[in-house]
Amino acid sequence: GVGEGFVGPQGTYSVNAAPPDTNLAVGATQVVEWVNASFAVFDKVTGVPVYGPVTGKTLWSGFGGGCQTNNDGDPIVQYDKAAGRWVMTQFSVNTTPYLQCVAVSTTSDATGSYYRYAFQMPNFPDYPKLGVWPDAYYISFNMFGTFFVGARVCALDRNAMLNGAPATAVC
Protein backbone atom coordinates (compact mmCIF):
# COMPACT_ATOMS: atom_id res chain seq x y z
CA GLY A 1 0.00 0.00 0.00
CA VAL A 2 0.88 3.68 0.04
CA GLY A 3 3.92 4.33 2.17
CA GLU A 4 7.67 4.67 2.06
CA GLY A 5 8.98 2.75 -0.96
CA PHE A 6 5.57 2.37 -2.68
CA VAL A 7 5.85 2.62 -6.47
CA GLY A 8 2.78 3.17 -8.62
CA PRO A 9 1.97 4.32 -12.15
CA GLN A 10 2.65 7.98 -11.27
CA GLY A 11 5.96 7.33 -9.48
CA THR A 12 7.34 6.65 -6.04
CA TYR A 13 5.81 7.73 -2.75
CA SER A 14 8.42 9.88 -1.04
CA VAL A 15 6.60 11.83 1.66
CA ASN A 16 7.44 10.86 5.20
CA ALA A 17 4.62 12.54 7.08
CA ALA A 18 3.85 12.09 10.73
CA PRO A 19 1.33 11.18 11.84
CA PRO A 20 0.49 9.29 8.66
CA ASP A 21 -3.32 9.69 8.97
CA THR A 22 -3.92 6.48 7.02
CA ASN A 23 -7.30 6.04 5.38
CA LEU A 24 -8.78 3.49 2.97
CA ALA A 25 -12.14 2.78 1.35
CA VAL A 26 -13.40 -0.08 -0.81
CA GLY A 27 -15.68 0.59 -3.77
CA ALA A 28 -17.39 -1.62 -6.34
CA THR A 29 -14.23 -2.26 -8.39
CA GLN A 30 -11.49 -0.18 -6.76
CA VAL A 31 -9.78 0.47 -3.45
CA VAL A 32 -8.50 3.95 -2.61
CA GLU A 33 -5.82 4.43 0.03
CA TRP A 34 -4.83 7.92 1.19
CA VAL A 35 -1.87 8.38 3.50
CA ASN A 36 -1.64 11.98 4.72
CA ALA A 37 -0.17 13.71 1.67
CA SER A 38 -0.76 11.23 -1.17
CA PHE A 39 -3.27 8.69 -2.42
CA ALA A 40 -3.40 5.79 -4.85
CA VAL A 41 -6.15 3.76 -6.51
CA PHE A 42 -5.91 -0.04 -6.69
CA ASP A 43 -7.84 -2.65 -8.65
CA LYS A 44 -10.11 -4.36 -6.12
CA VAL A 45 -9.57 -7.87 -7.51
CA THR A 46 -5.85 -7.89 -8.34
CA GLY A 47 -4.58 -5.29 -5.87
CA VAL A 48 -2.52 -3.74 -8.66
CA PRO A 49 -2.15 0.04 -8.44
CA VAL A 50 -3.93 1.74 -11.37
CA TYR A 51 -3.30 5.37 -10.35
CA GLY A 52 -0.92 7.18 -8.03
CA PRO A 53 0.71 7.94 -5.84
CA VAL A 54 -0.31 11.58 -6.32
CA THR A 55 -0.68 14.39 -3.83
CA GLY A 56 -4.14 14.95 -2.38
CA LYS A 57 -4.29 18.45 -3.81
CA THR A 58 -4.29 16.87 -7.30
CA LEU A 59 -8.06 16.52 -6.88
CA TRP A 60 -8.40 20.31 -6.78
CA SER A 61 -6.04 21.13 -9.68
CA GLY A 62 -7.54 24.11 -11.50
CA PHE A 63 -10.00 24.77 -8.66
CA GLY A 64 -8.03 27.64 -7.16
CA GLY A 65 -7.53 28.81 -3.59
CA GLY A 66 -6.17 26.87 -0.67
CA CYS A 67 -7.59 23.53 -1.83
CA GLN A 68 -5.44 23.69 -4.97
CA THR A 69 -2.41 25.29 -3.32
CA ASN A 70 -2.13 23.44 -0.01
CA ASN A 71 -1.69 19.74 0.56
CA ASP A 72 -2.25 19.81 4.30
CA GLY A 73 -3.52 16.31 5.04
CA ASP A 74 -5.98 14.86 7.53
CA PRO A 75 -7.48 13.01 4.54
CA ILE A 76 -10.63 10.97 4.39
CA VAL A 77 -11.82 8.74 1.58
CA GLN A 78 -15.26 7.12 1.66
CA TYR A 79 -17.29 5.24 -0.92
CA ASP A 80 -20.94 6.30 -1.16
CA LYS A 81 -22.30 2.85 -2.02
CA ALA A 82 -25.88 4.05 -2.63
CA ALA A 83 -24.70 6.58 -5.24
CA GLY A 84 -21.69 4.63 -6.51
CA ARG A 85 -19.41 7.63 -5.86
CA TRP A 86 -16.17 8.41 -4.09
CA VAL A 87 -16.05 11.18 -1.48
CA MET A 88 -12.57 12.50 -0.75
CA THR A 89 -11.69 15.31 1.63
CA GLN A 90 -8.74 17.02 3.26
CA PHE A 91 -8.28 20.30 5.03
CA SER A 92 -6.49 23.44 3.87
CA VAL A 93 -4.99 25.13 6.93
CA ASN A 94 -1.60 26.54 5.91
CA THR A 95 -3.34 29.64 4.58
CA THR A 96 -6.55 31.34 5.63
CA PRO A 97 -9.43 31.12 5.40
CA TYR A 98 -9.37 27.59 6.82
CA LEU A 99 -11.14 25.25 4.41
CA GLN A 100 -12.47 21.72 4.29
CA CYS A 101 -11.94 20.62 0.69
CA VAL A 102 -14.40 17.97 -0.54
CA ALA A 103 -14.37 16.17 -3.87
CA VAL A 104 -17.20 13.87 -5.05
CA SER A 105 -16.53 11.66 -8.07
CA THR A 106 -18.83 11.99 -11.07
CA THR A 107 -18.86 8.19 -11.54
CA SER A 108 -17.77 5.08 -9.62
CA ASP A 109 -14.27 5.40 -11.14
CA ALA A 110 -11.93 6.96 -8.59
CA THR A 111 -9.49 7.88 -11.38
CA GLY A 112 -12.09 10.00 -13.20
CA SER A 113 -13.44 13.51 -12.74
CA TYR A 114 -14.75 15.09 -9.54
CA TYR A 115 -17.12 17.82 -8.43
CA ARG A 116 -15.10 19.96 -6.01
CA TYR A 117 -16.08 22.07 -3.04
CA ALA A 118 -14.43 24.25 -0.40
CA PHE A 119 -16.29 24.84 2.85
CA GLN A 120 -14.92 27.71 4.96
CA MET A 121 -14.31 26.98 8.64
CA PRO A 122 -14.22 29.60 11.44
CA ASN A 123 -11.29 27.89 13.21
CA PHE A 124 -8.68 25.22 12.53
CA PRO A 125 -10.80 22.12 11.65
CA ASP A 126 -8.65 19.33 13.04
CA TYR A 127 -9.22 15.56 12.98
CA PRO A 128 -12.21 15.49 10.58
CA LYS A 129 -14.41 12.39 10.39
CA LEU A 130 -16.88 11.83 7.54
CA GLY A 131 -20.13 9.87 7.51
CA VAL A 132 -22.10 8.98 4.38
CA TRP A 133 -25.86 9.00 4.84
CA PRO A 134 -28.76 9.16 2.33
CA ASP A 135 -29.75 12.72 3.27
CA ALA A 136 -26.29 14.32 3.69
CA TYR A 137 -22.59 13.87 4.10
CA TYR A 138 -21.90 14.46 7.79
CA ILE A 139 -18.50 15.69 8.90
CA SER A 140 -17.21 16.45 12.38
CA PHE A 141 -14.14 18.28 13.66
CA ASN A 142 -12.16 19.26 16.72
CA MET A 143 -11.92 23.04 16.33
CA PHE A 144 -8.85 24.93 17.49
CA GLY A 145 -8.01 28.60 17.90
CA THR A 146 -5.03 29.13 20.15
CA PHE A 147 -6.50 26.27 22.18
CA PHE A 148 -9.31 23.73 21.71
CA VAL A 149 -12.55 25.70 21.23
CA GLY A 150 -14.99 22.80 20.86
CA ALA A 151 -16.42 20.25 18.51
CA ARG A 152 -18.21 21.09 15.26
CA VAL A 153 -20.44 18.94 13.09
CA CYS A 154 -21.73 19.86 9.63
CA ALA A 155 -24.23 18.36 7.21
CA LEU A 156 -23.13 18.82 3.59
CA ASP A 157 -25.75 18.93 0.83
CA ARG A 158 -25.23 15.44 -0.61
CA ASN A 159 -27.86 15.77 -3.35
CA ALA A 160 -26.31 18.96 -4.73
CA MET A 161 -22.80 17.50 -4.50
CA LEU A 162 -23.79 14.35 -6.41
CA ASN A 163 -25.08 16.59 -9.21
CA GLY A 164 -22.23 19.12 -9.27
CA ALA A 165 -24.51 21.92 -8.12
CA PRO A 166 -23.56 24.63 -5.60
CA ALA A 167 -23.68 23.07 -2.14
CA THR A 168 -24.10 24.40 1.36
CA ALA A 169 -23.10 23.16 4.79
CA VAL A 170 -25.31 23.42 7.84
CA CYS A 171 -23.10 23.37 10.93
mmCIF file of C-alpha atoms in Angstrom:
data_model
loop_
_atom_site.group_PDB
_atom_site.id
_atom_site.type_symbol
_atom_site.label_atom_id
_atom_site.label_comp_id
_atom_site.label_asym_id
_atom_site.label_seq_id
_atom_site.Cartn_x
_atom_site.Cartn_y
_atom_site.Cartn_z
ATOM 1 C CA GLY A 1 0.000 0.000 0.000
ATOM 2 C CA VAL A 2 0.881 3.678 0.035
ATOM 3 C CA GLY A 3 3.923 4.334 2.166
ATOM 4 C CA GLU A 4 7.668 4.668 2.064
ATOM 5 C CA GLY A 5 8.977 2.745 -0.965
ATOM 6 C CA PHE A 6 5.569 2.367 -2.681
ATOM 7 C CA VAL A 7 5.852 2.617 -6.473
ATOM 8 C CA GLY A 8 2.778 3.167 -8.623
ATOM 9 C CA PRO A 9 1.968 4.319 -12.153
ATOM 10 C CA GLN A 10 2.646 7.980 -11.267
ATOM 11 C CA GLY A 11 5.955 7.329 -9.483
ATOM 12 C CA THR A 12 7.338 6.652 -6.040
ATOM 13 C CA TYR A 13 5.815 7.728 -2.745
ATOM 14 C CA SER A 14 8.418 9.877 -1.045
ATOM 15 C CA VAL A 15 6.601 11.828 1.658
ATOM 16 C CA ASN A 16 7.443 10.856 5.199
ATOM 17 C CA ALA A 17 4.618 12.541 7.081
ATOM 18 C CA ALA A 18 3.849 12.088 10.734
ATOM 19 C CA PRO A 19 1.331 11.183 11.843
ATOM 20 C CA PRO A 20 0.487 9.290 8.656
ATOM 21 C CA ASP A 21 -3.323 9.686 8.972
ATOM 22 C CA THR A 22 -3.917 6.478 7.022
ATOM 23 C CA ASN A 23 -7.300 6.037 5.382
ATOM 24 C CA LEU A 24 -8.776 3.486 2.968
ATOM 25 C CA ALA A 25 -12.137 2.776 1.351
ATOM 26 C CA VAL A 26 -13.399 -0.079 -0.811
ATOM 27 C CA GLY A 27 -15.681 0.593 -3.770
ATOM 28 C CA ALA A 28 -17.387 -1.617 -6.337
ATOM 29 C CA THR A 29 -14.228 -2.261 -8.394
ATOM 30 C CA GLN A 30 -11.493 -0.185 -6.757
ATOM 31 C CA VAL A 31 -9.777 0.466 -3.454
ATOM 32 C CA VAL A 32 -8.497 3.950 -2.606
ATOM 33 C CA GLU A 33 -5.824 4.433 0.028
ATOM 34 C CA TRP A 34 -4.827 7.920 1.195
ATOM 35 C CA VAL A 35 -1.866 8.379 3.500
ATOM 36 C CA ASN A 36 -1.645 11.984 4.724
ATOM 37 C CA ALA A 37 -0.174 13.711 1.667
ATOM 38 C CA SER A 38 -0.762 11.233 -1.171
ATOM 39 C CA PHE A 39 -3.266 8.689 -2.421
ATOM 40 C CA ALA A 40 -3.401 5.786 -4.848
ATOM 41 C CA VAL A 41 -6.146 3.759 -6.513
ATOM 42 C CA PHE A 42 -5.910 -0.041 -6.691
ATOM 43 C CA ASP A 43 -7.844 -2.650 -8.654
ATOM 44 C CA LYS A 44 -10.108 -4.360 -6.121
ATOM 45 C CA VAL A 45 -9.570 -7.867 -7.506
ATOM 46 C CA THR A 46 -5.845 -7.893 -8.341
ATOM 47 C CA GLY A 47 -4.575 -5.286 -5.873
ATOM 48 C CA VAL A 48 -2.517 -3.737 -8.660
ATOM 49 C CA PRO A 49 -2.151 0.044 -8.437
ATOM 50 C CA VAL A 50 -3.929 1.743 -11.368
ATOM 51 C CA TYR A 51 -3.296 5.372 -10.351
ATOM 52 C CA GLY A 52 -0.925 7.176 -8.026
ATOM 53 C CA PRO A 53 0.713 7.943 -5.839
ATOM 54 C CA VAL A 54 -0.313 11.582 -6.323
ATOM 55 C CA THR A 55 -0.680 14.393 -3.826
ATOM 56 C CA GLY A 56 -4.140 14.945 -2.380
ATOM 57 C CA LYS A 57 -4.292 18.450 -3.813
ATOM 58 C CA THR A 58 -4.289 16.875 -7.296
ATOM 59 C CA LEU A 59 -8.060 16.515 -6.875
ATOM 60 C CA TRP A 60 -8.399 20.310 -6.783
ATOM 61 C CA SER A 61 -6.045 21.125 -9.677
ATOM 62 C CA GLY A 62 -7.536 24.114 -11.505
ATOM 63 C CA PHE A 63 -10.004 24.773 -8.664
ATOM 64 C CA GLY A 64 -8.034 27.643 -7.159
ATOM 65 C CA GLY A 65 -7.531 28.813 -3.593
ATOM 66 C CA GLY A 66 -6.170 26.874 -0.666
ATOM 67 C CA CYS A 67 -7.589 23.531 -1.829
ATOM 68 C CA GLN A 68 -5.442 23.693 -4.972
ATOM 69 C CA THR A 69 -2.414 25.287 -3.320
ATOM 70 C CA ASN A 70 -2.130 23.441 -0.011
ATOM 71 C CA ASN A 71 -1.694 19.735 0.559
ATOM 72 C CA ASP A 72 -2.250 19.807 4.296
ATOM 73 C CA GLY A 73 -3.516 16.309 5.040
ATOM 74 C CA ASP A 74 -5.976 14.856 7.527
ATOM 75 C CA PRO A 75 -7.476 13.011 4.544
ATOM 76 C CA ILE A 76 -10.631 10.971 4.389
ATOM 77 C CA VAL A 77 -11.819 8.738 1.576
ATOM 78 C CA GLN A 78 -15.263 7.115 1.663
ATOM 79 C CA TYR A 79 -17.294 5.241 -0.916
ATOM 80 C CA ASP A 80 -20.936 6.296 -1.156
ATOM 81 C CA LYS A 81 -22.304 2.850 -2.019
ATOM 82 C CA ALA A 82 -25.884 4.046 -2.633
ATOM 83 C CA ALA A 83 -24.696 6.575 -5.243
ATOM 84 C CA GLY A 84 -21.686 4.629 -6.510
ATOM 85 C CA ARG A 85 -19.410 7.631 -5.862
ATOM 86 C CA TRP A 86 -16.166 8.413 -4.095
ATOM 87 C CA VAL A 87 -16.051 11.179 -1.481
ATOM 88 C CA MET A 88 -12.566 12.495 -0.747
ATOM 89 C CA THR A 89 -11.695 15.310 1.628
ATOM 90 C CA GLN A 90 -8.738 17.016 3.259
ATOM 91 C CA PHE A 91 -8.283 20.300 5.034
ATOM 92 C CA SER A 92 -6.495 23.441 3.872
ATOM 93 C CA VAL A 93 -4.993 25.135 6.928
ATOM 94 C CA ASN A 94 -1.596 26.545 5.908
ATOM 95 C CA THR A 95 -3.342 29.642 4.578
ATOM 96 C CA THR A 96 -6.554 31.343 5.629
ATOM 97 C CA PRO A 97 -9.430 31.119 5.404
ATOM 98 C CA TYR A 98 -9.370 27.587 6.823
ATOM 99 C CA LEU A 99 -11.140 25.248 4.409
ATOM 100 C CA GLN A 100 -12.469 21.724 4.285
ATOM 101 C CA CYS A 101 -11.942 20.624 0.690
ATOM 102 C CA VAL A 102 -14.396 17.975 -0.537
ATOM 103 C CA ALA A 103 -14.372 16.167 -3.875
ATOM 104 C CA VAL A 104 -17.199 13.875 -5.054
ATOM 105 C CA SER A 105 -16.533 11.659 -8.065
ATOM 106 C CA THR A 106 -18.833 11.987 -11.072
ATOM 107 C CA THR A 107 -18.859 8.186 -11.544
ATOM 108 C CA SER A 108 -17.772 5.078 -9.617
ATOM 109 C CA ASP A 109 -14.275 5.402 -11.139
ATOM 110 C CA ALA A 110 -11.929 6.956 -8.587
ATOM 111 C CA THR A 111 -9.493 7.875 -11.376
ATOM 112 C CA GLY A 112 -12.090 9.997 -13.196
ATOM 113 C CA SER A 113 -13.444 13.507 -12.742
ATOM 114 C CA TYR A 114 -14.749 15.094 -9.542
ATOM 115 C CA TYR A 115 -17.116 17.818 -8.426
ATOM 116 C CA ARG A 116 -15.102 19.962 -6.015
ATOM 117 C CA TYR A 117 -16.081 22.072 -3.042
ATOM 118 C CA ALA A 118 -14.425 24.250 -0.400
ATOM 119 C CA PHE A 119 -16.285 24.845 2.853
ATOM 120 C CA GLN A 120 -14.921 27.706 4.957
ATOM 121 C CA MET A 121 -14.314 26.981 8.636
ATOM 122 C CA PRO A 122 -14.222 29.604 11.436
ATOM 123 C CA ASN A 123 -11.285 27.893 13.205
ATOM 124 C CA PHE A 124 -8.681 25.222 12.533
ATOM 125 C CA PRO A 125 -10.803 22.122 11.645
ATOM 126 C CA ASP A 126 -8.652 19.326 13.035
ATOM 127 C CA TYR A 127 -9.222 15.562 12.982
ATOM 128 C CA PRO A 128 -12.209 15.486 10.582
ATOM 129 C CA LYS A 129 -14.409 12.387 10.393
ATOM 130 C CA LEU A 130 -16.880 11.831 7.538
ATOM 131 C CA GLY A 131 -20.133 9.868 7.508
ATOM 132 C CA VAL A 132 -22.100 8.976 4.376
ATOM 133 C CA TRP A 133 -25.864 8.997 4.837
ATOM 134 C CA PRO A 134 -28.764 9.155 2.335
ATOM 135 C CA ASP A 135 -29.749 12.719 3.268
ATOM 136 C CA ALA A 136 -26.294 14.324 3.686
ATOM 137 C CA TYR A 137 -22.585 13.870 4.098
ATOM 138 C CA TYR A 138 -21.896 14.461 7.791
ATOM 139 C CA ILE A 139 -18.501 15.693 8.900
ATOM 140 C CA SER A 140 -17.210 16.446 12.384
ATOM 141 C CA PHE A 141 -14.139 18.282 13.656
ATOM 142 C CA ASN A 142 -12.164 19.264 16.720
ATOM 143 C CA MET A 143 -11.922 23.042 16.334
ATOM 144 C CA PHE A 144 -8.847 24.928 17.488
ATOM 145 C CA GLY A 145 -8.006 28.600 17.900
ATOM 146 C CA THR A 146 -5.027 29.132 20.148
ATOM 147 C CA PHE A 147 -6.496 26.266 22.179
ATOM 148 C CA PHE A 148 -9.309 23.735 21.710
ATOM 149 C CA VAL A 149 -12.547 25.698 21.226
ATOM 150 C CA GLY A 150 -14.986 22.804 20.864
ATOM 151 C CA ALA A 151 -16.422 20.249 18.509
ATOM 152 C CA ARG A 152 -18.212 21.092 15.261
ATOM 153 C CA VAL A 153 -20.437 18.942 13.085
ATOM 154 C CA CYS A 154 -21.728 19.862 9.634
ATOM 155 C CA ALA A 155 -24.228 18.361 7.208
ATOM 156 C CA LEU A 156 -23.125 18.817 3.592
ATOM 157 C CA ASP A 157 -25.749 18.930 0.834
ATOM 158 C CA ARG A 158 -25.228 15.435 -0.613
ATOM 159 C CA ASN A 159 -27.863 15.765 -3.353
ATOM 160 C CA ALA A 160 -26.308 18.958 -4.728
ATOM 161 C CA MET A 161 -22.798 17.497 -4.499
ATOM 162 C CA LEU A 162 -23.789 14.346 -6.409
ATOM 163 C CA ASN A 163 -25.076 16.595 -9.206
ATOM 164 C CA GLY A 164 -22.226 19.120 -9.268
ATOM 165 C CA ALA A 165 -24.507 21.923 -8.117
ATOM 166 C CA PRO A 166 -23.563 24.635 -5.599
ATOM 167 C CA ALA A 167 -23.683 23.068 -2.141
ATOM 168 C CA THR A 168 -24.101 24.403 1.363
ATOM 169 C CA ALA A 169 -23.098 23.164 4.791
ATOM 170 C CA VAL A 170 -25.307 23.417 7.844
ATOM 171 C CA CYS A 171 -23.095 23.374 10.934
#
